[in-house]
Amino acid sequence: MKKKSSTPNRGFRVADQIQRDLTELIARELKDPRVGMVTIQAVEVTPDYAHAKVFFSLLVGDPVQTAEGLNQAAGFLRAGLFKRLHIHTVPTLHFIFDQTVERAADMNALIAKAVSSRAKED
């Protein structure tokens, strides 16, 4: 039988706090020129809090270089989280480029194209 957690939804709350703190740390303390206008989209934390996948998107810049810069700064960011979070284990951070925004824009363009071609036929 699975042990019931003493605090329900703790993983979601920890992930949410990591997202807020990382947003602030990246904007204010990270000085890597490869990391520009980054938006943290989501954070997924493993049940044992050992690892966290951090999904980010970009306004401008190269996603590959930004991911490299963020992954190289993961130790620095983890140390910053350690000072802010009051949990026993601060997860190892893994940054992943989130293509959801780009895919949504592509889908909107395809829909607009289909609607305009249908309007021409009518």
GROMACS .gro file of C-alpha atoms in nm:
model
  122
    1MET     CA    1   0.000   0.000   0.000
    2LYS     CA    2   0.129   0.346  -0.091
    3LYS     CA    3   0.214   0.573   0.200
    4LYS     CA    4  -0.003   0.881   0.214
    5SER     CA    5   0.194   1.205   0.211
    6SER     CA    6   0.163   1.422   0.519
    7THR     CA    7   0.131   1.730   0.300
    8PRO     CA    8  -0.083   1.680  -0.012
    9ASN     CA    9   0.038   1.837  -0.337
   10ARG     CA   10   0.376   1.920  -0.185
   11GLY     CA   11   0.554   1.832  -0.511
   12PHE     CA   12   0.344   2.084  -0.702
   13ARG     CA   13   0.406   2.354  -0.443
   14VAL     CA   14   0.782   2.289  -0.442
   15ALA     CA   15   0.788   2.300  -0.825
   16ASP     CA   16   0.590   2.625  -0.823
   17GLN     CA   17   0.828   2.783  -0.572
   18ILE     CA   18   1.130   2.666  -0.774
   19GLN     CA   19   0.976   2.825  -1.084
   20ARG     CA   20   0.926   3.159  -0.909
   21ASP     CA   21   1.271   3.161  -0.751
   22LEU     CA   22   1.448   3.057  -1.072
   23THR     CA   23   1.274   3.333  -1.265
   24GLU     CA   24   1.409   3.587  -1.019
   25LEU     CA   25   1.758   3.433  -1.000
   26ILE     CA   26   1.799   3.419  -1.379
   27ALA     CA   27   1.676   3.776  -1.427
   28ARG     CA   28   1.878   3.935  -1.146
   29GLU     CA   29   2.187   3.728  -1.073
   30LEU     CA   30   2.280   3.529  -1.385
   31LYS     CA   31   2.527   3.723  -1.599
   32ASP     CA   32   2.581   3.473  -1.884
   33PRO     CA   33   2.557   3.654  -2.222
   34ARG     CA   34   2.410   3.341  -2.384
   35VAL     CA   35   2.106   3.364  -2.157
   36GLY     CA   36   1.876   3.641  -2.272
   37MET     CA   37   1.506   3.694  -2.224
   38VAL     CA   38   1.415   3.356  -2.072
   39THR     CA   39   1.068   3.265  -1.950
   40ILE     CA   40   1.032   2.965  -1.722
   41GLN     CA   41   0.722   2.781  -1.848
   42ALA     CA   42   0.705   2.488  -1.606
   43VAL     CA   43   0.902   2.284  -1.354
   44GLU     CA   44   0.858   1.911  -1.300
   45VAL     CA   45   1.010   1.767  -0.984
   46THR     CA   46   1.070   1.395  -0.927
   47PRO     CA   47   0.893   1.243  -0.623
   48ASP     CA   48   1.222   1.221  -0.430
   49TYR     CA   49   1.312   1.585  -0.516
   50ALA     CA   50   1.645   1.473  -0.661
   51HIS     CA   51   1.592   1.615  -1.010
   52ALA     CA   52   1.387   1.891  -1.167
   53LYS     CA   53   1.313   1.944  -1.535
   54VAL     CA   54   1.288   2.316  -1.603
   55PHE     CA   55   1.107   2.403  -1.926
   56PHE     CA   56   1.188   2.746  -2.069
   57SER     CA   57   1.102   2.954  -2.374
   58LEU     CA   58   1.276   3.247  -2.538
   59LEU     CA   59   1.167   3.576  -2.684
   60VAL     CA   60   1.490   3.628  -2.877
   61GLY     CA   61   1.799   3.415  -2.915
   62ASP     CA   62   1.928   3.071  -2.994
   63PRO     CA   63   1.759   2.798  -2.786
   64VAL     CA   64   2.061   2.564  -2.806
   65GLN     CA   65   2.308   2.824  -2.676
   66THR     CA   66   2.064   2.936  -2.408
   67ALA     CA   67   2.012   2.576  -2.292
   68GLU     CA   68   2.390   2.528  -2.276
   69GLY     CA   69   2.429   2.848  -2.074
   70LEU     CA   70   2.151   2.754  -1.833
   71ASN     CA   71   2.277   2.399  -1.789
   72GLN     CA   72   2.631   2.528  -1.719
   73ALA     CA   73   2.487   2.771  -1.463
   74ALA     CA   74   2.270   2.499  -1.305
   75GLY     CA   75   2.507   2.461  -1.009
   76PHE     CA   76   2.505   2.836  -0.941
   77LEU     CA   77   2.125   2.846  -0.969
   78ARG     CA   78   2.090   2.541  -0.745
   79ALA     CA   79   2.305   2.712  -0.480
   80GLY     CA   80   2.079   3.017  -0.505
   81LEU     CA   81   1.773   2.795  -0.462
   82PHE     CA   82   1.934   2.628  -0.161
   83LYS     CA   83   1.951   2.967   0.013
   84ARG     CA   84   1.585   3.042  -0.067
   85LEU     CA   85   1.410   2.707  -0.030
   86HIS     CA   86   1.369   2.546   0.306
   87ILE     CA   87   1.370   2.182   0.201
   88HIS     CA   88   1.616   1.906   0.277
   89THR     CA   89   1.702   1.820  -0.084
   90VAL     CA   90   1.729   2.087  -0.352
   91PRO     CA   91   1.694   1.914  -0.688
   92THR     CA   92   1.955   1.900  -0.962
   93LEU     CA   93   1.832   2.126  -1.242
   94HIS     CA   94   1.795   2.014  -1.604
   95PHE     CA   95   1.695   2.288  -1.849
   96ILE     CA   96   1.487   2.193  -2.154
   97PHE     CA   97   1.370   2.426  -2.432
   98ASP     CA   98   0.990   2.428  -2.451
   99GLN     CA   99   0.866   2.448  -2.811
  100THR     CA  100   0.498   2.479  -2.721
  101VAL     CA  101   0.480   2.850  -2.806
  102GLU     CA  102   0.642   2.796  -3.147
  103ARG     CA  103   0.417   2.500  -3.223
  104ALA     CA  104   0.110   2.704  -3.128
  105ALA     CA  105   0.217   2.984  -3.364
  106ASP     CA  106   0.272   2.732  -3.644
  107MET     CA  107  -0.071   2.577  -3.584
  108ASN     CA  108  -0.235   2.922  -3.586
  109ALA     CA  109  -0.066   3.000  -3.918
  110LEU     CA  110  -0.187   2.671  -4.067
  111ILE     CA  111  -0.542   2.735  -3.946
  112ALA     CA  112  -0.538   3.089  -4.085
  113LYS     CA  113  -0.410   2.956  -4.418
  114ALA     CA  114  -0.684   2.691  -4.432
  115VAL     CA  115  -0.953   2.944  -4.344
  116SER     CA  116  -0.833   3.191  -4.610
  117SER     CA  117  -0.815   2.920  -4.880
  118ARG     CA  118  -1.164   2.806  -4.785
  119ALA     CA  119  -1.294   3.162  -4.805
  120LYS     CA  120  -1.149   3.196  -5.158
  121GLU     CA  121  -1.331   2.879  -5.266
  122ASP     CA  122  -1.668   3.010  -5.143
   0.00000   0.00000   0.00000
